[in-house]
Amino acid sequence: MPTFRFTTAGESHGPALAAVVEGLPAGLTIYPDEIDRELRRRQGGYGRGGRMRIESDRAEILSGVRHGETLGSPVTLLVRNRDWANWTEPMSPVPVETEDDDEAMRRVFFPRPGHADLVGALKYDRTDARDILERASARETTMRVAAGALAKQLLGALGVQIGSHVVSIGGVVAQVPAELPADLNAASDPSPVRCLDPEAEGRMIDLIDAAKRDGDTLGGVVEVVVRGLPAGLGSHVSWDRKLDGRLAAALMSIQAIKGVEIGLGFEAALRPGSRVHDAITRDAAAERGGGFGRVGNHAGGLEGGITTGQPLVCRAAMKPISTLMTPLGTVDLRTGEAAEAVRERSDVCAVPAAGVVAEAMVAIVLAGAVLEKFGGDSMTELRRSVDAYCAQIRARGAFAG
Ligand code: EPS
């Protein structure tokens, strides 16, 4: 059974979204403002559509926290959809009088290529693709970010920080500085596209404007960087304990993510081994690496599915959103006749937000790996195990005696 787990629920235009988060030890201080700050970060980014002007996401904590500290019991989080006010009839949980009015019910019969609309309608035996798209919508990532904010607070209490930035949008690739800023989000968040390269930022914005004019959409690549992890999370012994596999699965589960790289990623396949692997050194400053360092970090902080103590670096590639205002061809779900895909209000580009969601998923996987290795029902126990283990690996690297 995974040690840190969460479930989300809720439709994009339903009354609310919810998450139940299990596994947080007792005694973790919870900062609700920090959860809301993460939710705001996810709502931002150049290229979002009209919906983000309606919503102002705030998480209500319904269980598992008392007087600002976790109890060790499941934490329930709720975010209300403001847009629900405009959808009470089409999304009503109980039958309504206007049910025969397809337009009033906002029914969708023209599935969008690339979206879950068609395959979901086939699988779940629905004629109205709204029954599918309401849940397939990336609105669901709100609760991943809320749950991830709790995972971040757990990791933060143990000295681990997570940040992200946008590497490319629509084929415009940023020049990434050799040394990333220590506080990555403080540097990337002020950019409308969360990009560290101002020149690329300008071109990305122009491209998003052009895509909007053309009724088109754009994808891109985000990078997540985690600092402060001890060497030894994950394991080489079994396929499902390898941390790189778990991170890849978590990132690939995000809507529209089509590829994941760790460290050098696909580039490693193009080079000889001597230009890929990071030589091992003694490094007294690498406290959480047991006093062992590396020349470079092509491995992205993982060797054999185990953390090395170097920064963890993962990238995720997002395809362009499948809702096009200049739609592609499709087939009417009722008649089988050729048609144009539905023009549902949407975003032109959500890559900056995807970085925030990717941070949350990485935080959730890492919180699980930390709890698996160090366990404990309380923060006191967890801290004691982390400190004792870090002292143990430091002693290995000291080579005394
Ligand atoms: C989405 C369509 C848009 C996006 C939405 C994802 O929503 P709407 O159909 O209400 O305009 O804004 O993203 C969010 C609501 C969000 O919170 O990220 C889709 O179809 O996936």
XYZ file of C-alpha atoms and ligand atoms in Angstrom:
422
model
C 0.000 0.000 0.000
C 1.538 3.365 -0.958
C 2.477 5.416 2.093
C 1.254 8.745 0.753
C -1.809 8.624 -1.434
C -4.539 10.879 -2.658
C -7.765 10.714 -4.596
C -9.379 13.597 -6.440
C -13.033 14.010 -7.380
C -15.126 16.625 -9.130
C -16.278 17.764 -12.554
C -14.897 20.896 -14.201
C -18.267 22.717 -14.045
C -19.721 20.864 -11.056
C -20.214 22.452 -7.635
C -16.713 21.717 -6.319
C -13.516 19.700 -6.579
C -12.254 17.585 -3.703
C -9.187 15.614 -2.640
C -8.586 13.167 0.185
C -4.919 12.940 1.137
C -3.723 10.077 3.313
C -0.389 9.330 4.957
C 0.729 12.669 6.386
C 2.263 12.067 9.821
C 0.784 13.869 12.852
C 2.339 17.134 13.964
C 3.084 18.698 10.575
C 2.348 22.426 10.620
C -0.033 23.268 7.783
C -0.044 26.722 6.173
C -3.391 27.150 4.355
C -2.162 30.364 2.677
C 0.613 28.324 1.065
C -1.939 25.906 -0.435
C -3.834 28.880 -1.896
C -0.601 30.428 -3.166
C 0.133 27.213 -5.098
C -3.418 27.253 -6.487
C -2.901 30.842 -7.672
C 0.392 29.891 -9.324
C -1.445 27.148 -11.249
C -4.134 29.563 -12.405
C -1.628 31.927 -13.970
C 0.471 31.954 -17.128
C 0.148 33.719 -20.449
C -2.236 31.909 -22.780
C -4.975 30.915 -20.351
C -8.594 31.341 -21.481
C -11.620 33.097 -19.994
C -12.272 30.508 -17.288
C -9.348 31.659 -15.180
C -10.948 35.107 -14.921
C -13.989 33.458 -13.355
C -12.213 31.210 -10.874
C -10.224 32.289 -7.835
C -9.311 28.930 -6.332
C -9.173 28.617 -2.546
C -8.881 25.358 -0.605
C -11.100 24.646 2.377
C -9.684 22.079 4.813
C -12.492 19.787 5.992
C -10.615 17.144 7.967
C -7.283 15.923 9.283
C -5.960 19.257 10.573
C -6.589 20.817 13.990
C -5.268 24.185 15.156
C -2.833 24.264 12.243
C -1.329 20.777 12.733
C -2.028 17.457 11.022
C -3.622 14.719 13.125
C -2.346 11.759 11.095
C -5.869 11.202 9.755
C -7.003 11.746 6.129
C -6.947 15.413 5.084
C -9.925 16.462 2.966
C -9.547 19.525 0.741
C -12.382 21.244 -1.120
C -12.208 23.905 -3.857
C -15.526 25.343 -4.992
C -16.054 26.102 -8.697
C -17.289 29.669 -9.088
C -18.403 28.835 -12.633
C -20.898 26.360 -11.126
C -23.335 29.286 -10.831
C -23.541 29.236 -14.678
C -23.919 25.447 -14.908
C -26.473 24.498 -12.230
C -28.905 23.023 -14.772
C -26.557 21.419 -17.337
C -24.486 19.846 -14.528
C -27.312 19.213 -12.050
C -26.848 15.943 -10.129
C -30.634 15.469 -10.151
C -32.909 15.371 -13.242
C -34.049 18.784 -14.565
C -37.080 19.856 -16.630
C -35.042 21.188 -19.562
C -33.277 17.868 -20.115
C -34.543 17.509 -23.714
C -32.956 20.808 -24.741
C -29.497 19.779 -25.999
C -28.325 23.376 -26.215
C -29.480 24.315 -22.709
C -27.850 21.120 -21.389
C -24.625 22.096 -23.224
C -24.460 18.602 -24.742
C -21.413 17.783 -26.882
C -21.855 15.516 -29.933
C -18.753 16.512 -31.923
C -15.739 14.903 -30.197
C -12.415 16.765 -30.350
C -9.509 14.838 -31.919
C -6.824 14.337 -29.266
C -9.238 14.699 -26.337
C -10.840 11.881 -24.308
C -14.259 12.809 -25.819
C -14.632 9.935 -28.323
C -12.833 7.081 -26.595
C -14.467 8.005 -23.282
C -17.934 8.083 -24.887
C -17.334 4.631 -26.399
C -15.920 3.133 -23.224
C -18.533 4.575 -20.848
C -21.414 4.235 -23.323
C -22.363 7.942 -23.348
C -23.840 9.872 -26.288
C -23.148 13.266 -24.722
C -19.355 13.709 -24.631
C -19.822 16.265 -21.830
C -20.133 13.253 -19.522
C -16.493 12.556 -20.396
C -14.907 15.958 -20.891
C -16.043 17.316 -17.544
C -13.707 14.897 -15.799
C -10.998 14.673 -18.474
C -10.604 18.458 -18.176
C -7.337 19.723 -16.723
C -9.439 21.539 -14.134
C -8.804 18.312 -12.158
C -5.183 19.398 -11.713
C -6.413 21.960 -9.167
C -6.676 19.157 -6.622
C -3.334 17.648 -7.593
C -1.795 21.021 -6.805
C -3.698 21.286 -3.504
C -2.596 17.761 -2.474
C 0.895 18.511 -3.772
C 1.006 21.630 -1.596
C 0.608 19.368 1.464
C 3.370 17.075 0.153
C 5.557 20.159 -0.356
C 4.908 21.281 3.219
C 6.027 17.856 4.475
C 9.161 17.941 2.297
C 9.838 21.578 3.214
C 9.808 20.641 6.922
C 12.636 18.193 6.087
C 14.691 20.742 4.116
C 13.595 19.771 0.578
C 12.589 22.475 -1.949
C 10.844 22.046 -5.306
C 10.671 24.512 -8.179
C 10.095 24.571 -11.920
C 10.501 26.640 -15.051
C 9.404 26.527 -18.679
C 12.056 25.267 -21.091
C 10.160 25.661 -24.367
C 6.806 26.681 -25.861
C 5.737 25.974 -29.446
C 9.316 25.211 -30.515
C 10.862 28.363 -28.948
C 13.571 26.964 -26.667
C 14.908 28.993 -23.717
C 18.619 29.314 -22.982
C 18.796 27.677 -19.553
C 21.531 29.152 -17.313
C 24.304 26.630 -16.432
C 23.608 27.263 -12.750
C 19.895 27.492 -11.966
C 18.839 30.054 -9.337
C 18.694 28.513 -5.833
C 15.119 29.763 -5.420
C 13.880 28.655 -8.816
C 10.251 29.735 -8.447
C 11.226 33.193 -7.197
C 13.017 33.591 -10.551
C 10.468 31.909 -12.849
C 7.120 32.935 -11.333
C 7.391 36.655 -12.239
C 7.663 35.731 -15.941
C 4.241 35.472 -17.665
C 5.417 32.202 -19.224
C 7.557 31.127 -16.206
C 10.683 31.227 -18.373
C 14.181 32.249 -17.188
C 15.282 33.602 -20.604
C 13.754 37.062 -21.282
C 14.494 36.923 -24.996
C 12.744 33.552 -25.403
C 9.930 34.809 -23.171
C 9.128 37.569 -25.679
C 9.074 35.144 -28.587
C 6.904 32.671 -26.661
C 4.354 35.408 -25.934
C 4.290 36.473 -29.600
C 3.777 32.862 -30.634
C 0.889 32.420 -28.186
C -0.735 35.610 -29.546
C -0.359 34.297 -33.102
C -1.776 30.864 -32.165
C -4.758 32.582 -30.552
C -5.384 34.622 -33.711
C -5.230 31.411 -35.770
C -7.562 29.493 -33.450
C -4.664 27.158 -32.671
C -2.925 25.904 -29.479
C 0.665 25.331 -28.318
C 2.530 22.803 -26.183
C 5.978 22.888 -24.630
C 8.414 21.473 -22.088
C 8.696 22.186 -18.347
C 11.520 21.286 -15.966
C 11.141 20.463 -12.268
C 14.155 20.719 -9.958
C 14.259 19.382 -6.384
C 17.021 20.298 -3.921
C 17.839 18.889 -0.498
C 16.913 15.223 -1.049
C 19.082 12.715 0.790
C 20.819 9.965 -1.211
C 18.889 6.704 -0.888
C 15.237 7.380 -1.747
C 13.745 4.764 -4.080
C 15.413 1.417 -4.691
C 17.222 -0.650 -7.317
C 15.802 -3.967 -6.085
C 12.418 -4.128 -7.841
C 10.875 -2.453 -10.869
C 8.062 -0.777 -8.953
C 10.386 0.708 -6.328
C 12.601 2.523 -8.832
C 12.024 6.206 -8.241
C 12.607 7.254 -11.860
C 9.780 4.935 -12.969
C 7.445 6.313 -10.333
C 8.241 9.911 -11.231
C 7.720 9.202 -14.930
C 4.341 7.556 -14.262
C 3.192 10.447 -12.071
C 4.248 13.065 -14.620
C 2.784 11.133 -17.567
C -0.543 10.983 -15.724
C -0.915 14.777 -16.035
C -3.379 15.770 -18.770
C -1.626 16.331 -22.140
C 1.842 15.197 -20.966
C 3.353 12.966 -23.663
C 6.977 12.525 -22.606
C 9.238 12.600 -19.537
C 12.999 12.918 -19.270
C 15.259 12.604 -16.239
C 18.602 14.435 -16.286
C 20.037 14.323 -19.806
C 17.052 12.205 -20.876
C 16.866 11.412 -24.606
C 20.133 13.288 -25.189
C 21.976 10.544 -23.235
C 21.085 8.051 -25.973
C 23.062 10.143 -28.495
C 26.356 10.313 -26.572
C 29.095 7.859 -25.569
C 29.096 6.800 -21.901
C 32.173 8.904 -21.109
C 30.111 12.020 -21.924
C 27.040 10.907 -20.018
C 28.033 9.583 -16.594
C 29.012 11.895 -13.750
C 32.405 11.090 -12.165
C 32.228 10.467 -8.401
C 34.211 12.729 -6.073
C 34.616 13.272 -2.354
C 32.715 16.394 -1.401
C 32.417 17.393 2.235
C 29.691 19.893 1.286
C 27.471 17.094 -0.111
C 26.016 16.383 3.344
C 22.910 14.636 2.089
C 24.987 12.706 -0.434
C 27.009 11.136 2.395
C 30.068 13.251 1.562
C 30.181 11.987 -2.044
C 29.709 14.400 -4.938
C 29.513 14.186 -8.716
C 31.187 16.092 -11.531
C 28.046 17.396 -13.225
C 24.518 16.059 -12.868
C 23.635 14.414 -16.163
C 21.949 11.667 -14.133
C 19.434 14.241 -12.877
C 19.905 13.139 -9.273
C 19.053 9.445 -9.776
C 21.240 6.370 -10.261
C 19.693 2.884 -10.290
C 16.319 4.345 -9.376
C 17.827 5.808 -6.169
C 18.449 9.473 -5.332
C 22.125 10.513 -5.293
C 21.858 13.620 -3.122
C 22.339 15.817 -6.213
C 19.403 17.958 -7.394
C 16.629 15.863 -8.941
C 15.851 17.146 -12.460
C 12.867 15.965 -14.548
C 11.310 17.363 -17.695
C 7.815 16.840 -19.013
C 6.611 17.507 -22.578
C 3.058 18.776 -23.034
C 1.211 18.423 -26.317
C -0.876 21.365 -27.549
C -4.360 21.468 -25.974
C -6.825 19.568 -28.149
C -9.623 22.168 -28.095
C -9.090 24.215 -31.283
C -11.087 27.319 -32.104
C -10.371 26.484 -35.774
C -11.520 22.897 -35.331
C -10.370 19.691 -37.021
C -12.757 17.238 -38.608
C -14.766 14.795 -36.551
C -17.898 12.646 -36.674
C -21.313 13.424 -35.147
C -21.788 10.930 -32.298
C -25.542 10.662 -33.059
C -25.611 10.326 -36.840
C -22.088 9.356 -37.940
C -22.000 12.329 -40.329
C -18.790 14.286 -40.886
C -18.670 17.472 -38.793
C -16.348 19.996 -37.155
C -15.160 19.323 -33.593
C -16.841 21.306 -30.825
C -15.448 24.768 -30.025
C -15.471 24.590 -26.236
C -13.991 27.628 -24.454
C -10.396 26.725 -23.571
C -6.795 27.851 -23.134
C -4.377 28.575 -25.998
C -1.379 27.443 -23.950
C -1.235 26.005 -20.427
C 2.470 25.081 -20.330
C 3.327 27.571 -17.508
C 0.567 26.016 -15.359
C 1.750 22.502 -16.270
C 5.063 23.300 -14.539
C 3.188 23.996 -11.295
C 1.200 20.753 -11.676
C 4.420 18.832 -12.424
C 5.951 20.211 -9.198
C 2.920 18.905 -7.302
C 3.131 15.406 -8.810
C 6.874 15.217 -8.126
C 6.250 16.368 -4.535
C 3.609 13.658 -4.077
C 5.933 10.901 -5.344
C 8.810 12.159 -3.196
C 6.658 12.493 -0.070
C 5.721 8.822 -0.638
C 9.370 7.820 -1.065
C 10.363 9.710 2.099
C 7.610 8.104 4.162
C 8.413 4.675 2.742
C 12.055 4.940 3.745
C 11.712 6.759 7.050
C 8.122 6.027 8.147
C 6.748 7.244 11.441
C 3.322 8.240 12.670
C 4.513 11.633 13.874
C 6.864 14.314 12.615
C 9.014 13.644 15.712
C 9.577 10.038 14.594
C 10.058 10.994 10.958
C 12.619 13.716 11.756
C 14.513 11.372 14.069
C 14.831 8.715 11.330
C 15.873 11.247 8.683
C 18.521 12.773 10.973
C 19.882 9.381 12.054
C 20.123 8.142 8.465
C 21.801 11.335 7.223
C 24.353 11.001 10.062
C 24.898 7.351 9.063
C 25.702 8.100 5.411
C 27.844 11.121 6.405
C 29.925 8.784 8.572
C 30.457 6.508 5.532
C 31.869 9.386 3.511
C 34.106 10.653 6.325
C 36.467 7.617 5.996
C 37.608 8.030 9.569
C 39.530 5.152 11.175
C -10.233 22.896 -19.987
C -10.992 23.920 -20.536
C -11.057 25.263 -19.906
C -9.821 25.481 -19.074
C -9.768 24.328 -18.102
C -9.371 23.101 -18.821
O -12.127 25.365 -19.010
P -13.573 25.856 -19.502
O -14.080 24.746 -20.369
O -14.387 26.028 -18.249
O -13.328 27.138 -20.206
O -9.830 26.736 -18.440
O -8.875 24.570 -17.090
C -9.401 24.897 -15.880
C -10.667 25.173 -15.653
C -8.390 24.932 -14.830
O -8.732 25.189 -13.660
O -7.218 24.675 -15.157
C -10.251 21.542 -20.559
O -11.119 21.247 -21.365
O -9.377 20.714 -20.218
